[in-house]
Amino acid sequence: MSRSFDVVVIGAGPAGYIAAIRAAQHGMTVACIDKWQNFDGSYAFGGTCLNAGCIPSKAMLESSELYHRATHEFKKHGIVTGEVSLDVAAMQKRRAGIVRQLTGGIGGLFKANKVEGLVGHGKLLAGKKVEFTPVDGDPEILEAKNVVLASGSVPIELPFAKFDREHIIDSWDALELDAVPERLGIIGAGVIGLELGSVWARLGSTVTVLEAMDDFLAMADRDIANVAAKDFKKQGLDIHLGAKVSATNVDNGTVTVTYTDKAGEKTLEFDKLVVAVGRRSFTDGLLAEDSGIALDERGRIIVDEECHTHVSGVYAVGDCVRGVMLAHKGSEEGVMVADLIAGEIAEVNYDVVPSVIYTAPEIAWVGKTEAEVKASGRPYKTGSFPFAASGRAKAMEQTSGMVKVISAADDDEMLGVHIVGPMAGELISEAVLALEFSASTEDLQRTIHAHPSLAEAVHEAALAADKKALNYINR
Ligand SMILES: Cc1cc2nc3c(=O)[nH]c(=O)nc-3n(C[C@H](O)[C@H](O)[C@H](O)COP(=O)(O)OP(=O)(O)OC[C@H]3O[C@@H](n4cnc5c(N)ncnc54)[C@H](O)[C@@H]3O)c2cc1C
C-alpha cells in the first residue's frame, strides 16, 4: 500500500523546507523530498541557499573582509600586528563547517516538526501522486492531498563558455576554490558576480568583471549604483560595462576570453573564469508528461498570485516560479502556500521584497527606485544622508555611502528606501517594515533611533526628505 500525506513537498531549499515545516505546524502530515548532493558525495537539505549560495558566500565574504581589514585598516585603528597571512584551507574549512551545521539543522527541524525528510528524486505524476526514488532504493508512489513544487534554479551556462568545473566555473565552484587565483575573470556584474569578485579581490586576486549591459547595477537606484561603482573601482575591481563576451578558449591552464565593447574586439587572459550571468528555473525530471503543469517561455512553472498551478492542489514556490530569485521571497511563498492549504487567508506582498548585495559597502533597497517613481508620474520628494556624517560610521571607519528615501509628495507615503554603506543589509529591515505598514515619512521622522547607530542615517534621510535633517545641511 502506498504511503499518503496531506502535503508532499519536492525540494528542500528555503522555499520547500519552510513550506514543509509550516504545513506540519498546522498539524498536517508532510513529506519533503530532496536529492541535493555536495561535492564530497554527501546528501544535504537546504538547497542552493544553504549549500552553494547565500550562506557559504556570506561566510567567505566575512572571512575575506576580515583579512582585508587586518591588512589594510588595522593600522589606522592603532592595531599593530605581525605579518598577516592567509590560510585558504582553514577559511574553506570554516565555510564548510557553517554549511554542515545549518543543513544538518534542517534535519533536526524536520524531526522536531514531524516532517518526513526523504533523500532522493521526486517526480509529480497525474492525480497528485508523487514518485519518490530514494538515492539507495526503488521508486515508491506517494499519495498526496496537496503537492508543493520547490525545485529551485541552476546557473545559466553560456554556449561559448561551457563549464569545465576547473577553469570555466560556476558560482558554487567559485566558493570552494582551494587557492587564490592570480587572475580571476567574471562574466556578469550582477549580485552573484559582484559578491564573488569582492571575496577573491580581497584575498589577492586581480579581478576583472565583464558586463554586457551599459548601466552598472541597472536594477538599483542610480544614486546608489554610482556610489557603489566608485567604491568597487577604488577596491581594485575592474568592471567593464558594455562588454559582450563572444568566445572563450582554455589552453594550458589559461582561459582566453574574447569580448566586444564600443572600442571593438578585445581579449583577456585569466586563470579562472566565473560565469555568473544569472540562473534559470530548474524542472528537469520533475514533471511527468501528464502532470498537467505548464511552464512559461523561460521554463518557470506557471502560478497565480497565490502560487497555485493550473492543477488544483498543486502549488509551486521559490526560484522555480516567476519573480525575483531570492531565498526570503521563496520562504514567504512557502509560508503562504502552507497557510492557504490549511484554510487560512494568506498572501505575499511582492512590493516590499528587500534586495541586498553583500559587498563592502553593502547595497540594499526596498520599494521603488527614483526612476520608477518618476516614470509613474506621481509627485515625489527625496531625502538622503551620507554615512560620512554618521558618528557611528566614523567610529567604525566605514563612512562610504548613503541612505536615500523616496516618498510621495502628495500624501507623504514612503515609496522606496535605498542604502549603500555599512550593514545596509541589516538597516533595510526597518524600511521594509515601514513600507509593509504603509508608513508616512513623518512616521519614520518621529520614530526614536538609538544614538549613536547606523540606523540614525535612515532617520536623517527621512528628515531630509522634508528638509528637516538635523545633522546635515539640507539641500
Ligand atoms: C552564490 C549565490 C549567492 C546567493 N546569495 C543569496 C543571498 O544572499 N540572499 C538571497 O536571498 N538569495 C541568495 N541567493 C539565491 C538563493 O540561493 C535562491 O533564491 C534560493 O536558494 C531559492 O530557493 P528555492 O528553495 O526556490 O530553491 P533551491 O535553493 O535551489 O532548492 C531547490 C532544491 O530542490 C531540489 N530538487 C530539485 N528538483 C528535485 C527533484 N526532482 N527531486 C528532489 N529534489 C529536487 C534541489 O536539490 C534543491 O535542493 C544566492 C544564490 C547564489 C548562487
JSON list of N, CA and C in Angstrom, two decimals, residues 32-67:
[
{"chain": "A", "resi": 32, "resn": "CYS", "atom": "N", "xyz": [8.99, 15.79, 2.75]},
{"chain": "A", "resi": 32, "resn": "CYS", "atom": "CA", "xyz": [9.75, 16.73, 1.93]},
{"chain": "A", "resi": 32, "resn": "CYS", "atom": "C", "xyz": [10.92, 15.98, 1.29]},
{"chain": "A", "resi": 33, "resn": "ILE", "atom": "N", "xyz": [10.96, 16.01, -0.04]},
{"chain": "A", "resi": 33, "resn": "ILE", "atom": "CA", "xyz": [11.93, 15.21, -0.80]},
{"chain": "A", "resi": 33, "resn": "ILE", "atom": "C", "xyz": [13.04, 16.10, -1.33]},
{"chain": "A", "resi": 34, "resn": "ASP", "atom": "N", "xyz": [14.27, 15.68, -1.20]},
{"chain": "A", "resi": 34, "resn": "ASP", "atom": "CA", "xyz": [15.37, 16.42, -1.85]},
{"chain": "A", "resi": 34, "resn": "ASP", "atom": "C", "xyz": [16.51, 15.49, -2.19]},
{"chain": "A", "resi": 35, "resn": "LYS", "atom": "N", "xyz": [17.21, 15.84, -3.28]},
{"chain": "A", "resi": 35, "resn": "LYS", "atom": "CA", "xyz": [18.29, 14.97, -3.78]},
{"chain": "A", "resi": 35, "resn": "LYS", "atom": "C", "xyz": [19.63, 15.68, -3.81]},
{"chain": "A", "resi": 36, "resn": "TRP", "atom": "N", "xyz": [19.73, 16.87, -3.18]},
{"chain": "A", "resi": 36, "resn": "TRP", "atom": "CA", "xyz": [20.98, 17.66, -3.28]},
{"chain": "A", "resi": 36, "resn": "TRP", "atom": "C", "xyz": [22.19, 16.84, -2.83]},
{"chain": "A", "resi": 37, "resn": "GLN", "atom": "N", "xyz": [23.22, 16.84, -3.69]},
{"chain": "A", "resi": 37, "resn": "GLN", "atom": "CA", "xyz": [24.45, 16.12, -3.34]},
{"chain": "A", "resi": 37, "resn": "GLN", "atom": "C", "xyz": [25.63, 17.09, -3.41]},
{"chain": "A", "resi": 38, "resn": "ASN", "atom": "N", "xyz": [26.41, 17.14, -2.36]},
{"chain": "A", "resi": 38, "resn": "ASN", "atom": "CA", "xyz": [27.56, 18.03, -2.32]},
{"chain": "A", "resi": 38, "resn": "ASN", "atom": "C", "xyz": [28.76, 17.42, -3.04]},
{"chain": "A", "resi": 39, "resn": "PHE", "atom": "N", "xyz": [29.82, 18.24, -3.25]},
{"chain": "A", "resi": 39, "resn": "PHE", "atom": "CA", "xyz": [31.00, 17.77, -3.98]},
{"chain": "A", "resi": 39, "resn": "PHE", "atom": "C", "xyz": [31.64, 16.57, -3.30]},
{"chain": "A", "resi": 40, "resn": "ASP", "atom": "N", "xyz": [31.49, 16.48, -1.96]},
{"chain": "A", "resi": 40, "resn": "ASP", "atom": "CA", "xyz": [32.11, 15.36, -1.25]},
{"chain": "A", "resi": 40, "resn": "ASP", "atom": "C", "xyz": [31.23, 14.11, -1.25]},
{"chain": "A", "resi": 41, "resn": "GLY", "atom": "N", "xyz": [30.12, 14.17, -2.00]},
{"chain": "A", "resi": 41, "resn": "GLY", "atom": "CA", "xyz": [29.25, 12.99, -2.14]},
{"chain": "A", "resi": 41, "resn": "GLY", "atom": "C", "xyz": [28.13, 12.93, -1.12]},
{"chain": "A", "resi": 42, "resn": "SER", "atom": "N", "xyz": [28.16, 13.81, -0.10]},
{"chain": "A", "resi": 42, "resn": "SER", "atom": "CA", "xyz": [27.13, 13.76, 0.94]},
{"chain": "A", "resi": 42, "resn": "SER", "atom": "C", "xyz": [25.82, 14.39, 0.43]},
{"chain": "A", "resi": 43, "resn": "TYR", "atom": "N", "xyz": [24.72, 13.91, 0.96]},
{"chain": "A", "resi": 43, "resn": "TYR", "atom": "CA", "xyz": [23.41, 14.49, 0.62]},
{"chain": "A", "resi": 43, "resn": "TYR", "atom": "C", "xyz": [23.04, 15.49, 1.72]},
{"chain": "A", "resi": 44, "resn": "ALA", "atom": "N", "xyz": [22.33, 16.56, 1.34]},
{"chain": "A", "resi": 44, "resn": "ALA", "atom": "CA", "xyz": [22.01, 17.57, 2.35]},
{"chain": "A", "resi": 44, "resn": "ALA", "atom": "C", "xyz": [20.72, 18.29, 1.99]},
{"chain": "A", "resi": 45, "resn": "PHE", "atom": "N", "xyz": [19.96, 18.66, 3.01]},
{"chain": "A", "resi": 45, "resn": "PHE", "atom": "CA", "xyz": [18.82, 19.54, 2.80]},
{"chain": "A", "resi": 45, "resn": "PHE", "atom": "C", "xyz": [19.33, 20.99, 2.74]},
{"chain": "A", "resi": 46, "resn": "GLY", "atom": "N", "xyz": [18.48, 21.93, 2.36]},
{"chain": "A", "resi": 46, "resn": "GLY", "atom": "CA", "xyz": [18.88, 23.34, 2.36]},
{"chain": "A", "resi": 46, "resn": "GLY", "atom": "C", "xyz": [19.02, 23.96, 0.98]},
{"chain": "A", "resi": 47, "resn": "GLY", "atom": "N", "xyz": [19.10, 23.11, -0.08]},
{"chain": "A", "resi": 47, "resn": "GLY", "atom": "CA", "xyz": [19.11, 23.63, -1.44]},
{"chain": "A", "resi": 47, "resn": "GLY", "atom": "C", "xyz": [20.32, 24.49, -1.76]},
{"chain": "A", "resi": 48, "resn": "THR", "atom": "N", "xyz": [20.16, 25.30, -2.79]},
{"chain": "A", "resi": 48, "resn": "THR", "atom": "CA", "xyz": [21.23, 26.19, -3.23]},
{"chain": "A", "resi": 48, "resn": "THR", "atom": "C", "xyz": [21.64, 27.13, -2.11]},
{"chain": "A", "resi": 49, "resn": "CYS", "atom": "N", "xyz": [20.65, 27.69, -1.45]},
{"chain": "A", "resi": 49, "resn": "CYS", "atom": "CA", "xyz": [20.88, 28.75, -0.47]},
{"chain": "A", "resi": 49, "resn": "CYS", "atom": "C", "xyz": [21.88, 28.31, 0.60]},
{"chain": "A", "resi": 50, "resn": "LEU", "atom": "N", "xyz": [21.60, 27.18, 1.23]},
{"chain": "A", "resi": 50, "resn": "LEU", "atom": "CA", "xyz": [22.45, 26.77, 2.35]},
{"chain": "A", "resi": 50, "resn": "LEU", "atom": "C", "xyz": [23.75, 26.09, 1.89]},
{"chain": "A", "resi": 51, "resn": "ASN", "atom": "N", "xyz": [23.67, 25.36, 0.77]},
{"chain": "A", "resi": 51, "resn": "ASN", "atom": "CA", "xyz": [24.84, 24.58, 0.35]},
{"chain": "A", "resi": 51, "resn": "ASN", "atom": "C", "xyz": [25.79, 25.33, -0.57]},
{"chain": "A", "resi": 52, "resn": "ALA", "atom": "N", "xyz": [25.22, 26.18, -1.44]},
{"chain": "A", "resi": 52, "resn": "ALA", "atom": "CA", "xyz": [26.07, 26.74, -2.51]},
{"chain": "A", "resi": 52, "resn": "ALA", "atom": "C", "xyz": [25.78, 28.21, -2.79]},
{"chain": "A", "resi": 53, "resn": "GLY", "atom": "N", "xyz": [24.99, 28.85, -1.94]},
{"chain": "A", "resi": 53, "resn": "GLY", "atom": "CA", "xyz": [24.58, 30.23, -2.25]},
{"chain": "A", "resi": 53, "resn": "GLY", "atom": "C", "xyz": [24.72, 31.18, -1.09]},
{"chain": "A", "resi": 54, "resn": "CYS", "atom": "N", "xyz": [23.57, 31.58, -0.55]},
{"chain": "A", "resi": 54, "resn": "CYS", "atom": "CA", "xyz": [23.52, 32.63, 0.48]},
{"chain": "A", "resi": 54, "resn": "CYS", "atom": "C", "xyz": [24.53, 32.40, 1.60]},
{"chain": "A", "resi": 55, "resn": "ILE", "atom": "N", "xyz": [24.53, 31.23, 2.19]},
{"chain": "A", "resi": 55, "resn": "ILE", "atom": "CA", "xyz": [25.31, 31.01, 3.41]},
{"chain": "A", "resi": 55, "resn": "ILE", "atom": "C", "xyz": [26.81, 30.88, 3.15]},
{"chain": "A", "resi": 56, "resn": "PRO", "atom": "N", "xyz": [27.24, 29.97, 2.24]},
{"chain": "A", "resi": 56, "resn": "PRO", "atom": "CA", "xyz": [28.69, 29.90, 2.01]},
{"chain": "A", "resi": 56, "resn": "PRO", "atom": "C", "xyz": [29.26, 31.20, 1.46]},
{"chain": "A", "resi": 57, "resn": "SER", "atom": "N", "xyz": [28.47, 31.92, 0.64]},
{"chain": "A", "resi": 57, "resn": "SER", "atom": "CA", "xyz": [29.02, 33.17, 0.10]},
{"chain": "A", "resi": 57, "resn": "SER", "atom": "C", "xyz": [29.19, 34.20, 1.20]},
{"chain": "A", "resi": 58, "resn": "LYS", "atom": "N", "xyz": [28.26, 34.22, 2.16]},
{"chain": "A", "resi": 58, "resn": "LYS", "atom": "CA", "xyz": [28.41, 35.19, 3.26]},
{"chain": "A", "resi": 58, "resn": "LYS", "atom": "C", "xyz": [29.55, 34.79, 4.19]},
{"chain": "A", "resi": 59, "resn": "ALA", "atom": "N", "xyz": [29.76, 33.49, 4.36]},
{"chain": "A", "resi": 59, "resn": "ALA", "atom": "CA", "xyz": [30.89, 33.05, 5.18]},
{"chain": "A", "resi": 59, "resn": "ALA", "atom": "C", "xyz": [32.21, 33.52, 4.56]},
{"chain": "A", "resi": 60, "resn": "MET", "atom": "N", "xyz": [32.31, 33.36, 3.23]},
{"chain": "A", "resi": 60, "resn": "MET", "atom": "CA", "xyz": [33.54, 33.76, 2.55]},
{"chain": "A", "resi": 60, "resn": "MET", "atom": "C", "xyz": [33.68, 35.28, 2.49]},
{"chain": "A", "resi": 61, "resn": "LEU", "atom": "N", "xyz": [32.56, 35.98, 2.36]},
{"chain": "A", "resi": 61, "resn": "LEU", "atom": "CA", "xyz": [32.61, 37.45, 2.35]},
{"chain": "A", "resi": 61, "resn": "LEU", "atom": "C", "xyz": [33.12, 37.97, 3.70]},
{"chain": "A", "resi": 62, "resn": "GLU", "atom": "N", "xyz": [32.64, 37.34, 4.77]},
{"chain": "A", "resi": 62, "resn": "GLU", "atom": "CA", "xyz": [33.05, 37.78, 6.11]},
{"chain": "A", "resi": 62, "resn": "GLU", "atom": "C", "xyz": [34.55, 37.52, 6.32]},
{"chain": "A", "resi": 63, "resn": "SER", "atom": "N", "xyz": [35.00, 36.31, 5.97]},
{"chain": "A", "resi": 63, "resn": "SER", "atom": "CA", "xyz": [36.42, 35.97, 6.16]},
{"chain": "A", "resi": 63, "resn": "SER", "atom": "C", "xyz": [37.31, 36.90, 5.34]},
{"chain": "A", "resi": 64, "resn": "SER", "atom": "N", "xyz": [36.92, 37.10, 4.08]},
{"chain": "A", "resi": 64, "resn": "SER", "atom": "CA", "xyz": [37.78, 37.91, 3.21]},
{"chain": "A", "resi": 64, "resn": "SER", "atom": "C", "xyz": [37.77, 39.37, 3.66]},
{"chain": "A", "resi": 65, "resn": "GLU", "atom": "N", "xyz": [36.63, 39.83, 4.19]},
{"chain": "A", "resi": 65, "resn": "GLU", "atom": "CA", "xyz": [36.55, 41.21, 4.68]},
{"chain": "A", "resi": 65, "resn": "GLU", "atom": "C", "xyz": [37.46, 41.39, 5.90]},
{"chain": "A", "resi": 66, "resn": "LEU", "atom": "N", "xyz": [37.46, 40.40, 6.78]},
{"chain": "A", "resi": 66, "resn": "LEU", "atom": "CA", "xyz": [38.33, 40.49, 7.96]},
{"chain": "A", "resi": 66, "resn": "LEU", "atom": "C", "xyz": [39.80, 40.51, 7.56]},
{"chain": "A", "resi": 67, "resn": "TYR", "atom": "N", "xyz": [40.13, 39.67, 6.58]},
{"chain": "A", "resi": 67, "resn": "TYR", "atom": "CA", "xyz": [41.52, 39.64, 6.08]},
{"chain": "A", "resi": 67, "resn": "TYR", "atom": "C", "xyz": [41.89, 41.01, 5.51]}
]
